[in-house]
Amino acid sequence: MPAPLPPVAYDEVAKLYDQRYSAGPVGVAEILSSCAAKTGAARILEVGCGTGHWLRRLAGPAALYGLDYSGGMLARARARSDALLLCRGEAGHLPFATHSFAFIYCVHAIHHFRSPADFISQAYGLLRPGGILAVIGMDPHPGRDRWYVYDYFPGTRQTDLRRYPSSATLLRLMGEAGFAGCEQLSGARLHQDFAGKEVYHDPILQKNGASQLSLLSDEEFSAGMARIREALAKAAAAGREIIFPAHISLPALIGYVPEKVA
């Protein structure tokens, strides 16, 4: 059995985290807004809320709650909005009352949870009848995405295959927890091409710019950057332009709490 991966140092990542939203992804806010509208949610919870970016996109009449394990992330969330109701905690131990929320979600966070099954089971208990759980994030298992990070930093894709539960696994866990009508939506994605040296302007291309890179040793990160420089030099010598793709699907797994039978 592979050794467990070290935790991502999100107090350090927090300093750069919001830069990733400068170019997307698209579709996430629309899915979250649609789910909130379907439930008429008065109370919404984001687990793994980070700096509060997605909660702020839901600003409106609903009370917005956020939970994250990183104090650094929460500090930045509080600095950006005093309207968010934030607390520090773990996804497997949600400190809220039964049937507290109409909508619970996480965005690009479940791969950090110690037990996705425990989170999904607890979310079911916290949702009122008719409530919705949405889990949005990468699924590297189908192998359809094209991301230059996987190409130039060897081992990152293999690590992600260990970290990320597949969409099929998440849908199964939702069903086992009691959710009904579980479905996968495909409207969220990141689609960007960096031409040549534009890649250096990608906000995630820093040691703590993304968890995939944060988990690398300094030597592994430096070797990957050297591969990018070498590829750029070879392309320039050949008189051609090299493209660094970031084509990443973000499937949304949706589960519904059944309404009570009259």
mmCIF file of C-alpha atoms in Angstrom:
data_model
loop_
_atom_site.group_PDB
_atom_site.id
_atom_site.type_symbol
_atom_site.label_atom_id
_atom_site.label_comp_id
_atom_site.label_asym_id
_atom_site.label_seq_id
_atom_site.Cartn_x
_atom_site.Cartn_y
_atom_site.Cartn_z
ATOM 1 C CA MET A 1 0.000 0.000 0.000
ATOM 2 C CA PRO A 2 1.441 3.427 -0.916
ATOM 3 C CA ALA A 3 2.525 5.668 1.947
ATOM 4 C CA PRO A 4 -0.008 8.387 2.812
ATOM 5 C CA LEU A 5 0.622 11.703 1.131
ATOM 6 C CA PRO A 6 1.694 14.655 3.286
ATOM 7 C CA PRO A 7 -0.977 17.308 3.868
ATOM 8 C CA VAL A 8 -0.923 20.375 1.661
ATOM 9 C CA ALA A 9 0.376 23.430 3.547
ATOM 10 C CA TYR A 10 -2.709 25.527 2.856
ATOM 11 C CA ASP A 11 -1.736 28.303 5.261
ATOM 12 C CA GLU A 12 1.082 29.003 2.769
ATOM 13 C CA VAL A 13 -1.031 28.296 -0.325
ATOM 14 C CA ALA A 14 -3.607 30.820 0.962
ATOM 15 C CA LYS A 15 -1.301 33.711 0.082
ATOM 16 C CA LEU A 16 -1.635 32.938 -3.628
ATOM 17 C CA TYR A 17 -4.901 31.045 -3.766
ATOM 18 C CA ASP A 18 -7.277 33.637 -5.198
ATOM 19 C CA GLN A 19 -5.000 34.299 -8.174
ATOM 20 C CA ARG A 20 -6.309 31.093 -9.780
ATOM 21 C CA TYR A 21 -9.745 32.637 -10.270
ATOM 22 C CA SER A 22 -8.478 35.288 -12.689
ATOM 23 C CA ALA A 23 -9.164 32.975 -15.668
ATOM 24 C CA GLY A 24 -12.041 30.840 -14.425
ATOM 25 C CA PRO A 25 -13.146 28.131 -14.106
ATOM 26 C CA VAL A 26 -16.471 28.692 -15.827
ATOM 27 C CA GLY A 27 -19.755 27.062 -14.956
ATOM 28 C CA VAL A 28 -19.185 26.515 -11.233
ATOM 29 C CA ALA A 29 -21.076 29.592 -10.023
ATOM 30 C CA GLU A 30 -23.989 28.767 -12.319
ATOM 31 C CA ILE A 31 -24.297 25.237 -10.926
ATOM 32 C CA LEU A 32 -24.129 26.492 -7.333
ATOM 33 C CA SER A 33 -26.713 29.208 -7.986
ATOM 34 C CA SER A 34 -29.043 26.714 -9.656
ATOM 35 C CA CYS A 35 -28.830 24.307 -6.715
ATOM 36 C CA ALA A 36 -29.448 27.108 -4.214
ATOM 37 C CA ALA A 37 -32.467 28.300 -6.205
ATOM 38 C CA LYS A 38 -33.957 24.796 -6.450
ATOM 39 C CA THR A 39 -34.008 24.464 -2.670
ATOM 40 C CA GLY A 40 -34.935 28.065 -1.869
ATOM 41 C CA ALA A 41 -32.071 27.762 0.587
ATOM 42 C CA ALA A 42 -32.142 30.015 3.645
ATOM 43 C CA ARG A 43 -28.901 28.490 4.969
ATOM 44 C CA ILE A 44 -26.032 27.279 2.776
ATOM 45 C CA LEU A 45 -22.821 25.544 3.851
ATOM 46 C CA GLU A 46 -19.575 25.252 1.917
ATOM 47 C CA VAL A 47 -17.153 22.666 3.303
ATOM 48 C CA GLY A 48 -13.553 23.422 2.383
ATOM 49 C CA CYS A 49 -14.505 27.033 1.731
ATOM 50 C CA GLY A 50 -10.915 28.299 1.428
ATOM 51 C CA THR A 51 -10.855 32.063 0.966
ATOM 52 C CA GLY A 52 -14.640 32.224 0.527
ATOM 53 C CA HIS A 53 -14.588 32.869 -3.232
ATOM 54 C CA TRP A 54 -17.596 30.679 -4.068
ATOM 55 C CA LEU A 55 -19.565 31.735 -1.003
ATOM 56 C CA ARG A 56 -19.209 35.360 -2.049
ATOM 57 C CA ARG A 57 -20.610 34.438 -5.466
ATOM 58 C CA LEU A 58 -23.779 33.275 -3.691
ATOM 59 C CA ALA A 59 -24.298 36.554 -1.839
ATOM 60 C CA GLY A 60 -28.000 37.196 -1.362
ATOM 61 C CA PRO A 61 -30.700 36.520 1.196
ATOM 62 C CA ALA A 62 -29.344 33.147 2.348
ATOM 63 C CA ALA A 63 -27.115 32.862 5.410
ATOM 64 C CA LEU A 64 -23.730 31.677 4.119
ATOM 65 C CA TYR A 65 -21.669 29.318 6.282
ATOM 66 C CA GLY A 66 -18.144 28.164 5.539
ATOM 67 C CA LEU A 67 -15.877 25.576 7.146
ATOM 68 C CA ASP A 68 -12.195 25.047 6.436
ATOM 69 C CA TYR A 69 -9.281 23.401 8.223
ATOM 70 C CA SER A 70 -6.782 26.120 7.276
ATOM 71 C CA GLY A 71 -6.626 29.143 9.547
ATOM 72 C CA GLY A 72 -4.756 31.009 6.823
ATOM 73 C CA MET A 73 -7.557 30.437 4.336
ATOM 74 C CA LEU A 74 -10.214 31.515 6.818
ATOM 75 C CA ALA A 75 -8.285 34.679 7.704
ATOM 76 C CA ARG A 76 -8.367 35.711 4.051
ATOM 77 C CA ALA A 77 -12.051 34.837 3.771
ATOM 78 C CA ARG A 78 -12.840 37.051 6.786
ATOM 79 C CA ALA A 79 -10.762 39.889 5.366
ATOM 80 C CA ARG A 80 -12.810 39.837 2.150
ATOM 81 C CA SER A 81 -16.267 39.668 3.687
ATOM 82 C CA ASP A 82 -17.747 40.120 7.128
ATOM 83 C CA ALA A 83 -21.044 38.618 5.958
ATOM 84 C CA LEU A 84 -19.751 35.026 5.939
ATOM 85 C CA LEU A 85 -20.296 32.785 8.963
ATOM 86 C CA LEU A 86 -17.001 30.913 9.155
ATOM 87 C CA CYS A 87 -15.523 28.267 11.408
ATOM 88 C CA ARG A 88 -12.434 26.085 11.499
ATOM 89 C CA GLY A 89 -12.948 22.348 11.434
ATOM 90 C CA GLU A 90 -12.675 19.052 9.568
ATOM 91 C CA ALA A 91 -14.989 17.756 6.868
ATOM 92 C CA GLY A 92 -15.480 14.508 8.783
ATOM 93 C CA HIS A 93 -16.657 16.304 11.944
ATOM 94 C CA LEU A 94 -19.140 18.972 10.892
ATOM 95 C CA PRO A 95 -20.205 20.959 13.986
ATOM 96 C CA PHE A 96 -23.770 21.729 12.966
ATOM 97 C CA ALA A 97 -27.233 20.534 13.984
ATOM 98 C CA THR A 98 -29.278 17.966 12.091
ATOM 99 C CA HIS A 99 -31.317 19.432 9.208
ATOM 100 C CA SER A 100 -29.517 22.779 9.504
ATOM 101 C CA PHE A 101 -29.095 23.446 5.784
ATOM 102 C CA ALA A 102 -30.930 23.266 2.480
ATOM 103 C CA PHE A 103 -27.766 23.221 0.374
ATOM 104 C CA ILE A 104 -24.278 21.916 1.161
ATOM 105 C CA TYR A 105 -21.441 21.872 -1.330
ATOM 106 C CA CYS A 106 -17.700 21.644 -1.789
ATOM 107 C CA VAL A 107 -15.657 22.857 -4.747
ATOM 108 C CA HIS A 108 -12.304 21.284 -5.561
ATOM 109 C CA ALA A 109 -11.867 20.189 -1.967
ATOM 110 C CA ILE A 110 -13.072 16.623 -1.415
ATOM 111 C CA HIS A 111 -9.682 15.146 -2.359
ATOM 112 C CA HIS A 112 -8.324 16.808 0.798
ATOM 113 C CA PHE A 113 -10.924 15.249 3.093
ATOM 114 C CA ARG A 114 -9.724 12.431 5.302
ATOM 115 C CA SER A 115 -12.831 10.386 4.485
ATOM 116 C CA PRO A 116 -15.112 11.466 1.625
ATOM 117 C CA ALA A 117 -17.619 8.826 2.781
ATOM 118 C CA ASP A 118 -17.844 10.359 6.261
ATOM 119 C CA PHE A 119 -18.320 13.828 4.785
ATOM 120 C CA ILE A 120 -21.098 12.694 2.451
ATOM 121 C CA SER A 121 -22.847 10.775 5.246
ATOM 122 C CA GLN A 122 -22.670 13.752 7.603
ATOM 123 C CA ALA A 123 -23.857 16.128 4.893
ATOM 124 C CA TYR A 124 -26.939 13.933 4.435
ATOM 125 C CA GLY A 125 -27.766 14.294 8.119
ATOM 126 C CA LEU A 126 -27.295 18.061 8.082
ATOM 127 C CA LEU A 127 -29.578 18.614 5.090
ATOM 128 C CA ARG A 128 -33.313 19.064 5.459
ATOM 129 C CA PRO A 129 -35.706 16.984 3.326
ATOM 130 C CA GLY A 130 -35.474 18.243 -0.246
ATOM 131 C CA GLY A 131 -31.946 19.519 0.330
ATOM 132 C CA ILE A 132 -29.074 19.171 -2.113
ATOM 133 C CA LEU A 133 -25.421 18.136 -1.854
ATOM 134 C CA ALA A 134 -23.067 19.191 -4.674
ATOM 135 C CA VAL A 135 -19.477 18.006 -5.015
ATOM 136 C CA ILE A 136 -17.559 19.776 -7.793
ATOM 137 C CA GLY A 137 -13.956 19.106 -8.748
ATOM 138 C CA MET A 138 -11.459 17.347 -10.961
ATOM 139 C CA ASP A 139 -11.678 13.677 -11.852
ATOM 140 C CA PRO A 140 -8.363 12.560 -13.381
ATOM 141 C CA HIS A 141 -9.443 8.923 -13.647
ATOM 142 C CA PRO A 142 -10.986 8.988 -17.161
ATOM 143 C CA GLY A 143 -7.751 10.471 -18.540
ATOM 144 C CA ARG A 144 -9.560 12.917 -20.817
ATOM 145 C CA ASP A 145 -8.089 16.134 -19.434
ATOM 146 C CA ARG A 146 -5.032 17.791 -20.957
ATOM 147 C CA TRP A 147 -2.944 19.700 -18.435
ATOM 148 C CA TYR A 148 0.632 20.753 -18.940
ATOM 149 C CA VAL A 149 1.349 20.291 -15.221
ATOM 150 C CA TYR A 150 0.936 16.544 -15.691
ATOM 151 C CA ASP A 151 3.293 16.667 -18.687
ATOM 152 C CA TYR A 152 6.155 18.644 -17.177
ATOM 153 C CA PHE A 153 6.029 17.595 -13.526
ATOM 154 C CA PRO A 154 6.291 13.785 -13.542
ATOM 155 C CA GLY A 155 4.290 11.983 -10.897
ATOM 156 C CA THR A 156 1.646 14.680 -10.428
ATOM 157 C CA ARG A 157 -1.022 12.793 -12.328
ATOM 158 C CA GLN A 158 -0.245 9.565 -10.477
ATOM 159 C CA THR A 159 -0.508 11.442 -7.190
ATOM 160 C CA ASP A 160 -3.843 12.918 -8.235
ATOM 161 C CA LEU A 161 -5.162 9.462 -9.092
ATOM 162 C CA ARG A 162 -4.468 8.545 -5.470
ATOM 163 C CA ARG A 163 -5.937 11.748 -4.045
ATOM 164 C CA TYR A 164 -9.095 12.257 -6.081
ATOM 165 C CA PRO A 165 -12.081 9.930 -5.719
ATOM 166 C CA SER A 166 -13.624 9.149 -9.086
ATOM 167 C CA SER A 167 -17.027 10.520 -10.055
ATOM 168 C CA ALA A 168 -18.405 6.972 -10.017
ATOM 169 C CA THR A 169 -17.136 6.481 -6.465
ATOM 170 C CA LEU A 170 -18.709 9.722 -5.262
ATOM 171 C CA LEU A 171 -22.060 8.899 -6.840
ATOM 172 C CA ARG A 172 -21.968 5.471 -5.196
ATOM 173 C CA LEU A 173 -21.172 7.011 -1.797
ATOM 174 C CA MET A 174 -24.040 9.452 -2.198
ATOM 175 C CA GLY A 175 -26.448 6.620 -2.940
ATOM 176 C CA GLU A 176 -25.195 4.603 0.027
ATOM 177 C CA ALA A 177 -25.689 7.621 2.310
ATOM 178 C CA GLY A 178 -29.333 7.887 1.266
ATOM 179 C CA PHE A 179 -29.277 10.529 -1.444
ATOM 180 C CA ALA A 180 -31.747 10.016 -4.286
ATOM 181 C CA GLY A 181 -31.674 10.994 -7.957
ATOM 182 C CA CYS A 182 -27.890 11.281 -7.921
ATOM 183 C CA GLU A 183 -26.565 12.740 -11.145
ATOM 184 C CA GLN A 184 -23.433 14.061 -12.798
ATOM 185 C CA LEU A 185 -23.450 17.467 -14.485
ATOM 186 C CA SER A 186 -20.699 18.503 -16.889
ATOM 187 C CA GLY A 187 -21.126 22.275 -17.175
ATOM 188 C CA ALA A 188 -18.048 23.349 -15.214
ATOM 189 C CA ARG A 189 -14.598 23.442 -16.767
ATOM 190 C CA LEU A 190 -11.299 25.231 -17.115
ATOM 191 C CA HIS A 191 -10.229 25.662 -20.729
ATOM 192 C CA GLN A 192 -7.158 27.745 -21.398
ATOM 193 C CA ASP A 193 -4.143 27.553 -23.704
ATOM 194 C CA PHE A 194 -0.903 29.287 -22.775
ATOM 195 C CA ALA A 195 1.139 30.141 -25.863
ATOM 196 C CA GLY A 196 4.873 30.004 -25.321
ATOM 197 C CA LYS A 197 6.109 32.185 -22.469
ATOM 198 C CA GLU A 198 2.527 33.043 -21.541
ATOM 199 C CA VAL A 199 2.729 29.949 -19.366
ATOM 200 C CA TYR A 200 4.817 31.946 -16.886
ATOM 201 C CA HIS A 201 1.739 34.124 -16.300
ATOM 202 C CA ASP A 202 -0.359 31.164 -15.206
ATOM 203 C CA PRO A 203 -1.058 31.931 -11.513
ATOM 204 C CA ILE A 204 -0.737 28.305 -10.473
ATOM 205 C CA LEU A 205 2.800 27.910 -11.878
ATOM 206 C CA GLN A 206 4.442 28.599 -8.525
ATOM 207 C CA LYS A 207 5.615 26.246 -5.815
ATOM 208 C CA ASN A 208 2.516 26.925 -3.730
ATOM 209 C CA GLY A 209 0.264 27.871 -6.641
ATOM 210 C CA ALA A 210 -1.632 24.562 -6.675
ATOM 211 C CA SER A 211 -1.680 21.512 -4.443
ATOM 212 C CA GLN A 212 -0.163 19.385 -7.231
ATOM 213 C CA LEU A 213 2.960 21.574 -7.127
ATOM 214 C CA SER A 214 2.927 22.211 -3.404
ATOM 215 C CA LEU A 215 3.291 18.477 -2.771
ATOM 216 C CA LEU A 216 6.486 18.309 -4.839
ATOM 217 C CA SER A 217 9.898 18.672 -3.264
ATOM 218 C CA ASP A 218 11.827 21.823 -4.147
ATOM 219 C CA GLU A 219 14.055 19.695 -6.377
ATOM 220 C CA GLU A 220 11.105 18.139 -8.213
ATOM 221 C CA PHE A 221 9.499 21.532 -8.754
ATOM 222 C CA SER A 222 12.762 23.019 -10.045
ATOM 223 C CA ALA A 223 13.222 20.076 -12.424
ATOM 224 C CA GLY A 224 9.735 20.630 -13.836
ATOM 225 C CA MET A 225 10.400 24.324 -14.394
ATOM 226 C CA ALA A 226 13.639 23.359 -16.165
ATOM 227 C CA ARG A 227 11.644 21.066 -18.488
ATOM 228 C CA ILE A 228 9.358 23.965 -19.371
ATOM 229 C CA ARG A 229 12.326 26.231 -20.097
ATOM 230 C CA GLU A 230 13.894 23.513 -22.247
ATOM 231 C CA ALA A 231 10.665 23.006 -24.218
ATOM 232 C CA LEU A 232 10.414 26.760 -24.828
ATOM 233 C CA ALA A 233 14.032 26.916 -26.009
ATOM 234 C CA LYS A 234 13.582 23.988 -28.402
ATOM 235 C CA ALA A 235 10.406 25.520 -29.828
ATOM 236 C CA ALA A 236 12.121 28.878 -30.348
ATOM 237 C CA ALA A 237 15.083 27.215 -32.061
ATOM 238 C CA ALA A 238 12.681 25.418 -34.409
ATOM 239 C CA GLY A 239 10.757 28.617 -35.128
ATOM 240 C CA ARG A 240 7.489 27.305 -33.752
ATOM 241 C CA GLU A 241 5.183 28.171 -30.875
ATOM 242 C CA ILE A 242 4.527 25.669 -28.138
ATOM 243 C CA ILE A 243 1.141 25.475 -26.417
ATOM 244 C CA PHE A 244 0.711 24.582 -22.763
ATOM 245 C CA PRO A 245 -2.904 23.352 -22.390
ATOM 246 C CA ALA A 246 -5.081 23.540 -19.299
ATOM 247 C CA HIS A 247 -8.226 21.728 -20.424
ATOM 248 C CA ILE A 248 -9.781 20.393 -17.248
ATOM 249 C CA SER A 249 -13.347 19.202 -16.706
ATOM 250 C CA LEU A 250 -14.911 19.758 -13.291
ATOM 251 C CA PRO A 251 -17.788 17.283 -12.993
ATOM 252 C CA ALA A 252 -20.511 18.214 -10.531
ATOM 253 C CA LEU A 253 -21.973 15.300 -8.565
ATOM 254 C CA ILE A 254 -25.431 16.161 -7.248
ATOM 255 C CA GLY A 255 -27.472 14.273 -4.663
ATOM 256 C CA TYR A 256 -30.971 15.025 -3.377
ATOM 257 C CA VAL A 257 -32.378 14.305 0.057
ATOM 258 C CA PRO A 258 -35.822 12.709 -0.421
ATOM 259 C CA GLU A 259 -38.823 14.692 0.721
ATOM 260 C CA LYS A 260 -40.608 13.282 3.751
ATOM 261 C CA VAL A 261 -43.501 11.012 2.928
ATOM 262 C CA ALA A 262 -46.744 12.530 4.158
#
